mmCIF file of C-alpha atoms in Angstrom:
data_model
loop_
_atom_site.group_PDB
_atom_site.id
_atom_site.type_symbol
_atom_site.label_atom_id
_atom_site.label_comp_id
_atom_site.label_asym_id
_atom_site.label_seq_id
_atom_site.Cartn_x
_atom_site.Cartn_y
_atom_site.Cartn_z
ATOM 1 C CA MET T 683 55.354 -68.026 -79.810
ATOM 2 C CA GLU T 684 57.116 -64.730 -79.836
ATOM 3 C CA GLU T 685 59.719 -63.953 -77.474
ATOM 4 C CA PRO T 686 58.730 -61.260 -74.899
ATOM 5 C CA ILE T 687 60.542 -57.820 -75.318
ATOM 6 C CA ILE T 688 62.502 -56.872 -72.217
ATOM 7 C CA GLU T 689 63.029 -53.037 -71.800
ATOM 8 C CA CYS T 690 66.472 -52.206 -70.471
ATOM 9 C CA TYR T 691 67.526 -48.570 -69.586
ATOM 10 C CA GLU T 692 70.836 -47.121 -68.675
ATOM 11 C CA GLY T 693 71.905 -48.220 -65.126
ATOM 12 C CA ASP T 694 69.641 -51.263 -65.218
ATOM 13 C CA GLU T 695 71.372 -54.616 -64.411
ATOM 14 C CA VAL T 696 70.004 -57.964 -66.668
ATOM 15 C CA ILE T 697 70.442 -61.088 -64.978
ATOM 16 C CA VAL T 698 70.450 -64.355 -67.179
ATOM 17 C CA GLY T 699 70.124 -67.393 -64.768
ATOM 18 C CA THR T 700 71.654 -70.654 -65.872
ATOM 19 C CA ASP T 701 68.236 -71.946 -66.724
ATOM 20 C CA GLY T 702 67.555 -69.151 -69.175
ATOM 21 C CA SER T 703 65.489 -66.837 -67.231
ATOM 22 C CA VAL T 704 65.880 -63.102 -67.605
ATOM 23 C CA GLU T 705 65.482 -60.643 -64.773
ATOM 24 C CA VAL T 706 65.882 -56.944 -65.002
ATOM 25 C CA VAL T 707 66.664 -54.930 -61.696
ATOM 26 C CA ARG T 708 66.341 -51.093 -62.400
ATOM 27 C CA GLY T 709 68.878 -48.783 -61.419
ATOM 28 C CA ASP T 710 66.870 -46.872 -58.967
ATOM 29 C CA ASP T 711 66.092 -50.113 -57.273
ATOM 30 C CA ILE T 712 69.613 -51.168 -57.095
ATOM 31 C CA LEU T 713 70.361 -47.794 -55.241
ATOM 32 C CA ARG T 714 67.323 -48.125 -52.750
ATOM 33 C CA LEU T 715 68.387 -51.692 -51.691
ATOM 34 C CA ALA T 716 71.909 -50.627 -51.165
ATOM 35 C CA GLU T 717 70.847 -47.604 -48.895
ATOM 36 C CA ASP T 718 69.565 -49.733 -45.885
ATOM 37 C CA ILE T 719 71.968 -52.532 -46.229
ATOM 38 C CA SER T 720 74.715 -52.965 -43.733
ATOM 39 C CA VAL T 721 78.498 -53.927 -44.765
ATOM 40 C CA GLU T 722 80.309 -56.461 -42.638
ATOM 41 C CA GLU T 723 83.807 -57.243 -42.773
ATOM 42 C CA VAL T 724 84.764 -60.882 -43.918
ATOM 43 C CA SER T 725 87.674 -62.807 -42.070
ATOM 44 C CA LEU T 726 90.522 -63.056 -44.425
ATOM 45 C CA ASP T 727 90.633 -66.929 -43.187
ATOM 46 C CA GLU T 728 87.285 -67.499 -44.723
ATOM 47 C CA PRO T 729 87.740 -70.614 -47.399
ATOM 48 C CA PHE T 730 85.336 -69.085 -49.736
ATOM 49 C CA LEU T 731 87.539 -66.189 -50.127
ATOM 50 C CA GLN T 732 89.957 -68.293 -52.180
ATOM 51 C CA GLU T 733 87.161 -69.232 -54.849
ATOM 52 C CA LEU T 734 86.259 -65.456 -54.945
ATOM 53 C CA MET T 735 90.222 -64.434 -55.248
ATOM 54 C CA TRP T 736 90.580 -66.682 -58.368
ATOM 55 C CA ALA T 737 87.181 -65.383 -59.989
ATOM 56 C CA ALA T 738 88.412 -61.815 -59.398
ATOM 57 C CA ALA T 739 91.967 -62.681 -60.986
ATOM 58 C CA GLU T 740 90.147 -64.218 -63.896
ATOM 59 C CA GLU T 741 88.281 -60.806 -64.523
ATOM 60 C CA ILE T 742 91.334 -58.842 -63.911
ATOM 61 C CA ASN T 743 93.181 -60.700 -66.584
ATOM 62 C CA VAL T 744 90.558 -60.419 -69.071
ATOM 63 C CA LYS T 745 90.337 -56.640 -68.410
ATOM 64 C CA SER T 746 94.286 -56.134 -68.167
ATOM 65 C CA ASN T 747 96.378 -55.494 -71.487
ATOM 66 C CA ASP T 748 99.230 -57.271 -69.673
ATOM 67 C CA LEU T 749 100.844 -59.998 -71.969
ATOM 68 C CA LEU T 750 101.495 -61.983 -68.636
ATOM 69 C CA TYR T 751 98.912 -63.635 -66.295
ATOM 70 C CA LEU T 752 98.418 -61.820 -63.151
ATOM 71 C CA ALA T 753 98.056 -64.373 -60.422
ATOM 72 C CA PRO T 754 96.454 -63.596 -57.217
ATOM 73 C CA VAL T 755 98.694 -63.249 -54.152
ATOM 74 C CA ALA T 756 96.374 -62.583 -51.508
ATOM 75 C CA VAL T 757 92.795 -60.911 -50.356
ATOM 76 C CA VAL T 758 93.994 -57.839 -48.563
ATOM 77 C CA ARG T 759 90.421 -56.848 -47.340
ATOM 78 C CA ALA T 760 87.009 -58.140 -47.996
ATOM 79 C CA THR T 761 83.386 -56.976 -47.144
ATOM 80 C CA ARG T 762 79.958 -58.457 -47.622
ATOM 81 C CA GLN T 763 76.519 -56.966 -48.079
ATOM 82 C CA VAL T 764 73.465 -59.185 -47.993
ATOM 83 C CA HIS T 765 70.685 -58.038 -50.326
ATOM 84 C CA SER T 766 68.805 -59.977 -53.038
ATOM 85 C CA GLY T 767 72.055 -62.060 -53.315
ATOM 86 C CA VAL T 768 75.489 -61.449 -51.796
ATOM 87 C CA LEU T 769 77.926 -58.394 -52.604
ATOM 88 C CA TYR T 770 81.395 -59.137 -51.812
ATOM 89 C CA LYS T 771 83.717 -56.120 -52.292
ATOM 90 C CA LEU T 772 87.376 -57.517 -52.276
ATOM 91 C CA GLU T 773 90.808 -56.044 -52.466
ATOM 92 C CA VAL T 774 92.980 -58.487 -54.295
ATOM 93 C CA LYS T 775 96.745 -58.246 -54.568
ATOM 94 C CA VAL T 776 98.019 -59.603 -57.686
ATOM 95 C CA GLY T 777 101.411 -60.022 -59.194
ATOM 96 C CA GLN T 778 102.758 -60.664 -62.715
ATOM 97 C CA THR T 779 103.730 -64.368 -63.448
ATOM 98 C CA GLU T 780 106.266 -65.564 -66.115
ATOM 99 C CA HIS T 781 103.096 -67.225 -68.055
ATOM 100 C CA LEU T 782 102.114 -65.623 -71.239
ATOM 101 C CA LYS T 783 98.298 -65.241 -71.695
ATOM 102 C CA ARG T 784 98.505 -66.659 -75.210
ATOM 103 C CA VAL T 785 100.343 -69.921 -74.099
ATOM 104 C CA VAL T 786 98.172 -71.143 -70.911
ATOM 105 C CA ASP T 787 94.660 -71.169 -70.522
ATOM 106 C CA PHE T 788 93.363 -69.411 -67.319
ATOM 107 C CA GLU T 789 91.406 -72.242 -66.237
ATOM 108 C CA ALA T 790 94.470 -74.340 -66.006
ATOM 109 C CA ALA T 791 96.388 -71.471 -64.243
ATOM 110 C CA PRO T 792 95.718 -72.595 -60.605
ATOM 111 C CA MET T 793 97.151 -76.164 -61.531
ATOM 112 C CA PHE T 794 100.460 -74.515 -62.864
ATOM 113 C CA PRO T 795 103.100 -73.159 -60.413
ATOM 114 C CA CYS T 796 102.071 -69.725 -61.047
ATOM 115 C CA ALA T 797 103.583 -67.580 -58.413
ATOM 116 C CA PRO T 798 104.214 -63.902 -59.190
ATOM 117 C CA LYS T 799 107.699 -63.028 -60.391
ATOM 118 C CA GLU T 800 109.861 -61.229 -57.759
ATOM 119 C CA THR T 801 110.620 -58.503 -60.106
ATOM 120 C CA GLY T 802 107.354 -58.524 -61.794
ATOM 121 C CA ARG T 803 104.691 -55.766 -61.292
ATOM 122 C CA HIS T 804 102.248 -56.165 -58.207
ATOM 123 C CA SER T 805 98.907 -54.327 -57.979
ATOM 124 C CA VAL T 806 96.087 -54.198 -55.703
ATOM 125 C CA TYR T 807 92.506 -54.404 -57.491
ATOM 126 C CA VAL T 808 89.281 -53.446 -55.888
ATOM 127 C CA VAL T 809 86.579 -55.967 -57.182
ATOM 128 C CA GLU T 810 82.942 -56.374 -56.715
ATOM 129 C CA ILE T 811 81.478 -60.003 -57.041
ATOM 130 C CA TRP T 812 77.659 -60.190 -56.906
ATOM 131 C CA ILE T 813 76.459 -63.722 -56.327
ATOM 132 C CA ARG T 814 72.656 -64.259 -56.580
ATOM 133 C CA LYS T 815 71.310 -67.882 -57.048
ATOM 134 C CA ASP T 816 73.259 -69.219 -59.956
ATOM 135 C CA PHE T 817 74.446 -66.032 -61.222
ATOM 136 C CA TRP T 818 78.125 -64.494 -60.561
ATOM 137 C CA LYS T 819 78.947 -60.934 -61.707
ATOM 138 C CA VAL T 820 82.550 -59.901 -61.271
ATOM 139 C CA THR T 821 83.356 -56.162 -61.946
ATOM 140 C CA VAL T 822 86.964 -54.641 -61.448
ATOM 141 C CA LYS T 823 86.300 -51.268 -60.041
ATOM 142 C CA GLU T 824 89.701 -49.814 -59.266
ATOM 143 C CA LEU T 825 93.449 -50.547 -59.610
ATOM 144 C CA LYS T 826 96.104 -49.299 -56.843
ATOM 145 C CA GLU T 827 99.771 -49.916 -57.891
ATOM 146 C CA VAL T 828 101.937 -51.155 -55.025
ATOM 147 C CA GLU T 829 105.467 -51.365 -54.546
ATOM 148 C CA ILE T 830 107.238 -54.471 -53.618
#
């Protein structure tokens, strides 16, 4: 049996579930969904933010050219939109650690004492995390340098 052909265009989102299902959300539909959805602030004390913060840090480390891991320090601001899933927008403060990326695997990083160096570079990244069923999409949107 032949696999169906899925047509995708620029601006479309392709979502592959853990069960192998594939869904395409058209770019225009994404914009239309977002127009009528209200944004709510998320309490920085919410425990789920810790998991989101580490997911954001993982993507930040993948995208950065830094030789050292950037460890999450804190979530500075968080908002949430609910529409065909939940879209979190986080401002995450990260700092350089002493751990080289080529030496320590990121999954093990939370188990190591990976506090940021006092003299290391600190940054705030704006990250969007879209959670839908079994699917997480983490996108680094913006970098803001901060002074320590």
